[in-house]
């Protein structure tokens, strides 16, 4: 049987709806965990109060240099890093609420809207991985949260789908470059879940998903988090993959 | 560990050696009760039984071909009587012959397609009938990188493993509503599989293109398979996951 792997994990975006469950699953795997949060101080405080020893770091991924600073601080706190989970993301342009029952259409998007999602969803993943790898002295796992929007043709804001698809390219290229350092890079791509970003998916899209998916139900946060935690803590040979979690869409 | 298989009853086809044996041992380590099939190798089957029992779990071995309908029905009846439920089927039985196109006869094609694809279909069909009644279960098909990527590998083998990908997806659509999960796990070269027959220069080329620069180990595949079939992995369905070290 494989020897137990070191389990020092940083979660970028750990105060979000899915991020919190990922953090809790990692803790259940006996991992030492640090996580970043941005605006949800109450949620971050609740997590650290419930789990003594958990390291919380505030991070605005759009501030130049801030991502590397947070990663280095997490590595200092944990005594190194064995895994990085990136689940910080925007689903739509902040401040823009599309009419009820619809999603942001491409005609309404500006270049700045597009650039912001690429910055938050993709560039921060790159910057976090770039900063984390030097701390993974015995190899490790990088797990990026993608989306079924980038794996299968489903209705989606184009900048969101493009950003999640970019993670697949990022993961494949990083896997090639980092493989000899025994660092594995994968994308976990959930479809519509019970909560979190899925809450802004128009009802019509949800109904279409339920109709066409093999299971005919939404995924649970726990189901998504379990896969992320396995890839962060236990994976030794899967790399450069994008794994869809979509109940058979 | 998240992939605990306590109280799970698992049937693995083709487990008298290699990956099949490792899967049985890996599942047993997670607390599962394990049964397996094998074709001819009685000594190998005995070794698998011993390996599973060494981790503290009793196993059952059935000498039956996956193409033997009456034989597999008899086996499933026995398991049903003894276990009550079969929670997981792992379609692992497979054969390969390293033949180039010019030397690949129709009977070679039939032999590989029959065992690797038709056998998996027949086993899955037989087991799914039971799982549908219970509204739960998992079928894990062991595919191959050769069925998912363009590789220089025997045509009939690649076709059979690619067929498993399609079969996994179609079955996932048809039986998902019954609470049954289908997954295909597609490993690359493993420690004692096809890589053993590769000429050194081709193995070297493969490893050159493999991100991790090494072939996979059976225990790594078994660990992943144990997670894939566990209840924790409840929303992955119809998916083929390649496990190849990044080729």
XYZ file of C-alpha atoms in Angstrom:
496
model
C 0.000 0.000 0.000
C 1.151 3.489 -0.746
C 2.787 5.304 2.150
C 0.683 8.093 3.637
C 1.298 11.295 1.772
C 2.198 14.594 3.391
C -0.904 16.717 3.680
C -0.157 20.412 3.893
C -2.799 22.051 1.746
C -3.590 25.629 0.776
C -7.084 26.397 -0.510
C -7.385 29.628 -2.482
C -10.966 30.740 -2.017
C -11.786 28.668 1.025
C -14.592 30.766 2.439
C -16.955 30.287 -0.481
C -19.854 27.859 -0.419
C -17.908 25.006 -1.997
C -14.547 26.170 -0.653
C -15.677 25.755 2.933
C -16.777 22.177 2.344
C -13.466 21.455 0.635
C -11.592 22.855 3.634
C -13.666 20.711 5.985
C -13.137 17.594 3.873
C -9.398 18.186 3.824
C -9.394 18.561 7.594
C -11.296 15.273 7.813
C -8.442 13.736 5.808
C -6.091 14.836 8.589
C -4.589 17.512 6.415
C -3.004 20.685 7.721
C -4.902 23.402 5.942
C -4.585 27.088 5.196
C -7.178 28.968 3.200
C -7.671 32.393 1.748
C -10.797 34.513 1.887
C -11.652 37.850 0.357
C -14.901 39.477 1.468
C -16.481 36.822 3.681
C -14.797 37.590 6.979
C -17.680 36.155 8.989
C -17.453 32.847 7.165
C -13.681 32.736 7.531
C -13.929 33.497 11.245
C -16.539 30.782 11.687
C -14.280 28.254 9.975
C -11.249 29.089 12.074
C -13.340 29.125 15.253
C -14.653 25.659 14.466
C -11.258 24.280 13.534
C -8.390 25.440 15.747
C -5.095 25.333 13.896
C -6.661 26.309 10.594
C -4.815 29.217 8.985
C -6.919 31.950 7.372
C -5.431 34.597 5.094
C -7.255 37.492 3.485
C -6.496 37.755 -0.219
C -7.701 39.937 -3.069
C -6.404 37.987 -6.049
C -6.541 41.094 -8.261
C -3.921 42.983 -6.249
C -0.479 42.685 -7.865
C 1.831 40.513 -5.797
C -0.865 39.581 -3.294
C -1.307 35.988 -4.470
C 2.372 35.124 -4.091
C 2.476 36.841 -0.711
C -0.472 34.766 0.527
C 0.965 31.524 -0.810
C 4.303 32.192 0.848
C 2.570 33.052 4.123
C 0.581 29.815 3.969
C 3.715 27.807 3.296
C 5.399 29.469 6.258
C 2.440 28.658 8.487
C 2.240 25.024 7.370
C 5.982 24.395 7.088
C 5.788 23.835 3.332
C 3.122 22.798 0.855
C 2.032 19.440 -0.548
C -1.091 20.566 -2.333
C -2.762 23.650 -3.704
C -6.497 23.847 -4.351
C -7.722 26.824 -6.349
C -11.430 27.525 -6.147
C -11.561 31.313 -6.123
C -13.812 32.365 -8.964
C -16.381 34.770 -10.285
C -19.377 33.336 -12.122
C -20.536 36.642 -13.573
C -19.302 40.209 -13.685
C -19.772 41.704 -10.209
C -22.504 44.310 -9.995
C -24.307 43.091 -13.083
C -27.500 41.176 -12.528
C -28.957 39.776 -15.709
C -32.767 39.781 -15.969
C -34.462 36.974 -14.070
C -34.299 33.674 -15.883
C -31.325 34.616 -18.039
C -27.562 34.783 -17.776
C -25.041 37.367 -18.909
C -25.093 37.381 -22.704
C -22.017 38.093 -24.780
C -23.532 41.216 -26.339
C -23.561 42.819 -22.902
C -19.964 42.017 -21.995
C -17.146 44.524 -22.246
C -13.455 43.816 -22.628
C -13.036 44.760 -18.977
C -15.708 42.249 -17.946
C -13.888 39.531 -19.848
C -10.500 40.518 -18.470
C -11.728 40.538 -14.868
C -13.004 36.967 -15.015
C -9.809 35.829 -16.664
C -7.833 37.601 -13.943
C -9.781 36.120 -11.046
C -10.515 32.671 -12.434
C -7.354 31.938 -14.428
C -4.520 34.338 -13.716
C -4.816 33.875 -9.976
C -4.645 30.095 -10.436
C -1.474 30.524 -12.452
C 0.041 32.924 -9.911
C -0.875 30.670 -7.004
C 0.633 27.621 -8.690
C 3.745 29.547 -9.661
C 4.244 30.616 -6.049
C 3.307 27.240 -4.566
C 5.570 24.968 -6.605
C 8.854 26.070 -4.962
C 7.327 25.048 -1.622
C 6.422 21.562 -2.938
C 9.868 20.185 -2.374
C 8.694 16.556 -2.368
C 6.218 16.965 -5.194
C 2.539 17.534 -4.747
C -0.881 18.101 -6.218
C -2.424 21.164 -7.779
C -6.192 20.960 -8.117
C -8.084 23.626 -10.034
C -11.861 23.996 -9.876
C -13.209 24.070 -13.392
C -16.767 23.791 -14.596
C -18.855 21.615 -16.834
C -19.428 24.845 -18.776
C -15.971 24.339 -20.259
C -16.298 20.612 -20.874
C -19.679 20.268 -22.555
C -21.759 22.681 -24.645
C -24.177 24.161 -22.147
C -25.671 27.659 -21.841
C -23.184 29.803 -19.937
C -21.730 33.305 -19.794
C -18.981 33.162 -22.401
C -16.334 34.786 -20.227
C -16.996 32.274 -17.457
C -16.890 29.286 -19.808
C -13.744 30.608 -21.485
C -12.022 31.119 -18.146
C -12.828 27.596 -16.995
C -11.673 26.144 -20.320
C -8.433 28.073 -19.913
C -7.829 26.167 -16.685
C -7.729 22.931 -18.677
C -4.976 24.308 -20.910
C -3.193 25.704 -17.897
C -3.364 22.365 -16.117
C -2.101 20.381 -19.103
C 0.856 22.664 -19.727
C 1.730 22.887 -16.044
C 1.480 19.101 -15.752
C 4.019 18.743 -18.544
C 6.365 21.307 -17.064
C 6.088 20.156 -13.464
C 5.821 16.404 -13.930
C 9.498 15.708 -13.463
C 9.258 17.534 -10.123
C 6.503 15.049 -9.247
C 3.857 17.743 -9.205
C 0.517 16.642 -10.618
C -2.030 19.126 -11.956
C -5.702 18.402 -12.563
C -9.004 20.165 -13.030
C -12.203 19.034 -11.334
C -15.170 20.323 -13.305
C -18.524 20.146 -11.516
C -21.884 20.732 -13.124
C -24.850 22.186 -11.265
C -24.528 21.667 -7.535
C -27.012 22.096 -4.740
C -25.672 25.500 -3.709
C -23.025 28.090 -4.409
C -22.532 29.468 -7.900
C -25.224 27.127 -9.166
C -27.782 29.318 -7.412
C -27.499 31.929 -10.155
C -28.056 29.438 -12.968
C -31.394 30.263 -14.649
C -34.156 27.849 -13.798
C -34.635 26.860 -17.420
C -30.996 25.800 -17.622
C -31.332 23.830 -14.408
C -34.383 22.030 -15.761
C -32.554 21.198 -18.983
C -29.655 19.852 -16.952
C -31.917 17.702 -14.825
C -33.644 16.406 -17.939
C -30.469 15.473 -19.781
C -28.200 14.243 -17.000
C -28.057 10.548 -16.242
C -28.790 11.034 -12.559
C -31.463 13.703 -12.964
C -30.334 15.560 -9.866
C -27.925 18.238 -8.756
C -24.645 17.251 -7.202
C -23.998 17.877 -3.555
C -21.217 20.093 -2.264
C -19.923 17.105 -0.332
C -19.663 15.014 -3.490
C -17.643 17.687 -5.262
C -15.440 18.320 -2.233
C -14.685 14.619 -1.798
C -13.211 14.405 -5.301
C -11.190 17.583 -4.816
C -9.865 16.291 -1.493
C -8.902 12.931 -2.999
C -6.976 14.617 -5.786
C -5.282 16.979 -3.323
C -4.306 14.380 -0.736
C -4.172 10.909 -2.257
C -3.437 11.292 -5.958
C -0.029 10.074 -7.105
C -0.410 9.282 -10.818
C -3.317 11.174 -12.390
C -2.155 14.380 -14.027
C -3.127 16.741 -16.856
C -6.757 15.623 -16.619
C -10.019 17.506 -16.487
C -12.537 15.351 -14.670
C -16.202 16.213 -15.098
C -18.563 15.775 -12.158
C -21.877 16.098 -13.877
C -24.016 13.103 -12.984
C -23.742 11.882 -16.566
C -24.565 14.916 -18.703
C -9.851 7.606 4.521
C -12.582 9.023 2.295
C -12.795 5.956 0.080
C -13.803 3.486 2.766
C -15.570 0.476 1.278
C -16.850 -1.042 4.497
C -19.865 -3.243 3.890
C -19.383 -3.154 0.119
C -19.516 -6.358 -1.896
C -17.326 -6.139 -4.976
C -16.852 -8.474 -7.932
C -13.709 -8.070 -10.045
C -13.351 -9.934 -13.336
C -9.995 -11.287 -14.466
C -8.091 -11.168 -11.199
C -5.690 -14.108 -11.162
C -2.786 -11.707 -11.626
C -1.683 -8.155 -12.279
C -4.057 -5.269 -11.935
C -7.032 -7.504 -11.134
C -5.242 -8.924 -8.125
C -4.159 -5.456 -6.998
C -7.744 -4.210 -7.288
C -8.985 -7.078 -5.106
C -6.337 -6.367 -2.483
C -6.938 -2.618 -2.634
C -10.685 -3.014 -2.165
C -10.171 -5.481 0.681
C -7.860 -3.012 2.426
C -10.726 -0.531 2.398
C -12.978 -3.057 4.077
C -14.814 -4.545 1.104
C -15.814 -8.155 0.632
C -14.297 -9.303 -2.638
C -15.030 -11.968 -5.214
C -13.253 -12.396 -8.507
C -13.308 -14.398 -11.703
C -10.445 -15.949 -13.575
C -10.100 -17.964 -16.748
C -7.462 -20.652 -16.441
C -4.717 -19.814 -13.974
C -5.590 -21.772 -10.823
C -2.243 -21.018 -9.190
C -2.625 -17.316 -9.874
C -6.149 -17.349 -8.458
C -4.850 -19.041 -5.327
C -2.238 -16.293 -4.995
C -4.930 -13.646 -5.306
C -7.021 -15.384 -2.663
C -4.021 -15.501 -0.366
C -3.172 -11.852 -1.023
C -6.697 -10.736 -0.156
C -6.858 -12.938 2.899
C -3.515 -11.527 4.032
C -5.200 -8.188 4.584
C -7.785 -9.837 6.765
C -10.706 -10.378 4.424
C -12.081 -13.560 2.940
C -12.374 -13.628 -0.832
C -14.174 -15.863 -3.283
C -12.776 -17.071 -6.589
C -14.848 -18.274 -9.552
C -13.257 -20.031 -12.490
C -15.549 -18.749 -15.172
C -15.157 -16.907 -18.446
C -16.870 -13.541 -18.757
C -18.296 -14.913 -22.015
C -19.903 -17.888 -20.287
C -23.497 -16.772 -19.737
C -24.733 -19.783 -17.747
C -21.523 -19.855 -15.724
C -21.673 -16.202 -14.768
C -25.390 -16.483 -13.916
C -24.570 -19.382 -11.586
C -21.835 -17.283 -9.982
C -24.142 -14.300 -9.496
C -26.795 -16.547 -7.974
C -24.246 -17.883 -5.505
C -23.082 -14.402 -4.608
C -26.645 -13.224 -4.276
C -27.343 -16.090 -1.882
C -24.178 -15.532 0.150
C -23.897 -11.766 0.056
C -27.445 -10.607 -0.517
C -26.258 -7.678 -2.634
C -23.560 -6.962 -5.158
C -22.586 -3.335 -4.808
C -19.795 -2.975 -7.343
C -18.775 -4.742 -10.557
C -15.300 -4.066 -11.902
C -14.906 -5.137 -15.515
C -11.185 -5.774 -15.560
C -10.852 -8.975 -17.588
C -8.929 -8.298 -20.750
C -6.548 -9.806 -23.243
C -4.147 -8.381 -25.758
C -1.940 -9.595 -28.549
C 0.811 -7.450 -29.926
C -0.036 -7.844 -33.606
C 0.418 -5.343 -36.447
C -2.427 -4.827 -38.894
C -0.949 -7.128 -41.524
C -0.862 -10.063 -39.132
C -4.141 -9.351 -37.383
C -6.615 -12.031 -38.448
C -10.344 -11.975 -37.920
C -10.134 -14.526 -35.134
C -7.549 -12.353 -33.345
C -9.938 -9.421 -33.582
C -12.841 -11.515 -32.322
C -10.881 -12.885 -29.384
C -9.838 -9.472 -28.104
C -13.143 -7.736 -28.802
C -15.088 -10.629 -27.287
C -13.173 -10.700 -24.021
C -12.529 -6.999 -23.544
C -15.804 -5.520 -24.773
C -18.481 -8.165 -25.222
C -17.473 -9.810 -21.952
C -17.738 -6.481 -20.135
C -21.154 -5.903 -21.697
C -22.440 -9.334 -20.732
C -21.190 -9.012 -17.162
C -22.576 -5.497 -16.811
C -25.937 -6.506 -18.265
C -26.238 -9.422 -15.870
C -25.252 -7.357 -12.850
C -27.246 -4.264 -13.796
C -30.442 -6.301 -13.829
C -29.840 -6.944 -10.137
C -28.688 -3.403 -9.393
C -31.703 -1.840 -11.093
C -33.995 -3.781 -8.783
C -32.100 -2.396 -5.775
C -31.741 1.102 -7.245
C -28.059 1.269 -6.412
C -24.696 0.016 -7.562
C -21.497 0.939 -9.361
C -19.930 -0.479 -12.517
C -16.285 0.404 -13.064
C -14.893 -0.469 -16.484
C -11.135 -0.734 -16.753
C -10.291 0.898 -20.047
C -6.901 1.946 -21.311
C -5.040 4.989 -22.470
C -4.861 3.089 -25.760
C -8.620 3.433 -26.095
C -8.684 7.135 -25.336
C -5.641 8.604 -27.088
C -3.899 8.045 -30.422
C -1.173 5.580 -29.540
C 0.878 3.047 -31.448
C -0.840 -0.005 -30.009
C -2.637 -3.085 -31.370
C -5.703 -2.015 -33.337
C -8.084 -4.589 -31.903
C -7.002 -3.768 -28.342
C -7.438 -0.015 -28.896
C -10.846 -0.591 -30.481
C -11.991 -2.773 -27.607
C -10.921 -0.231 -24.987
C -12.435 2.676 -26.935
C -15.613 0.618 -27.038
C -15.628 0.574 -23.250
C -15.654 4.369 -23.228
C -18.755 4.473 -25.405
C -20.403 1.661 -23.507
C -19.768 3.457 -20.221
C -21.407 6.634 -21.519
C -24.425 4.896 -23.037
C -25.002 2.730 -19.980
C -24.627 5.806 -17.770
C -27.447 7.495 -19.651
C -29.683 4.447 -19.483
C -29.246 3.368 -15.875
C -28.364 6.626 -14.105
C -32.002 7.193 -13.176
C -31.869 3.972 -11.198
C -29.155 5.336 -8.932
C -26.397 3.319 -10.592
C -23.055 4.869 -11.398
C -20.856 4.005 -14.387
C -17.210 5.032 -14.627
C -14.353 4.058 -16.908
C -10.816 4.190 -15.538
C -8.218 4.241 -18.291
C -4.659 3.606 -17.111
C -1.549 4.116 -19.177
C 1.347 1.679 -19.040
C 1.547 -0.127 -15.734
C 4.303 -2.030 -14.019
C 3.519 -5.419 -15.484
C 1.062 -4.806 -18.293
C 1.588 -4.032 -21.951
C 4.784 -2.189 -21.120
C 6.415 -5.511 -20.410
C 6.206 -6.411 -24.093
C 7.382 -3.112 -25.493
C 10.811 -2.920 -27.103
C 13.140 -0.749 -24.997
C 13.208 2.133 -27.474
C 9.423 2.410 -27.458
C 9.229 2.282 -23.692
C 11.869 4.999 -23.580
C 9.848 7.127 -26.014
C 6.716 6.612 -23.931
C 8.448 7.654 -20.743
C 9.926 10.659 -22.528
C 6.403 11.872 -23.259
C 5.023 10.969 -19.833
C 4.975 14.037 -17.574
C 5.815 12.064 -14.471
C 8.453 10.088 -16.373
C 7.514 6.674 -15.033
C 4.998 3.911 -15.573
C 2.200 3.520 -13.083
C 1.979 1.091 -10.202
C -0.879 -1.297 -9.607
C -1.398 -0.060 -6.079
C -1.847 3.498 -7.349
C -4.575 2.371 -9.716
C -6.184 0.279 -6.994
C -6.212 3.217 -4.564
C -7.886 5.416 -7.165
C -10.355 2.698 -8.128
C -11.295 2.291 -4.468
C -12.161 5.964 -4.320
C -13.995 5.927 -7.638
C -16.386 3.164 -6.563
C -16.896 4.541 -3.056
C -20.031 6.344 -1.934
C -17.975 9.501 -1.454
C -17.639 9.770 -5.230
C -21.363 10.024 -5.764
C -21.635 12.457 -8.691
C -19.034 11.181 -11.173
C -20.999 9.332 -13.797
C -20.366 8.331 -17.391
C -16.849 9.716 -17.119
C -13.644 8.181 -18.437
C -10.703 9.184 -16.274
C -7.259 8.708 -17.733
C -4.549 7.734 -15.251
C -1.314 7.835 -17.207
C 1.098 10.160 -15.463
C 0.407 12.789 -18.113
C 1.334 11.231 -21.445
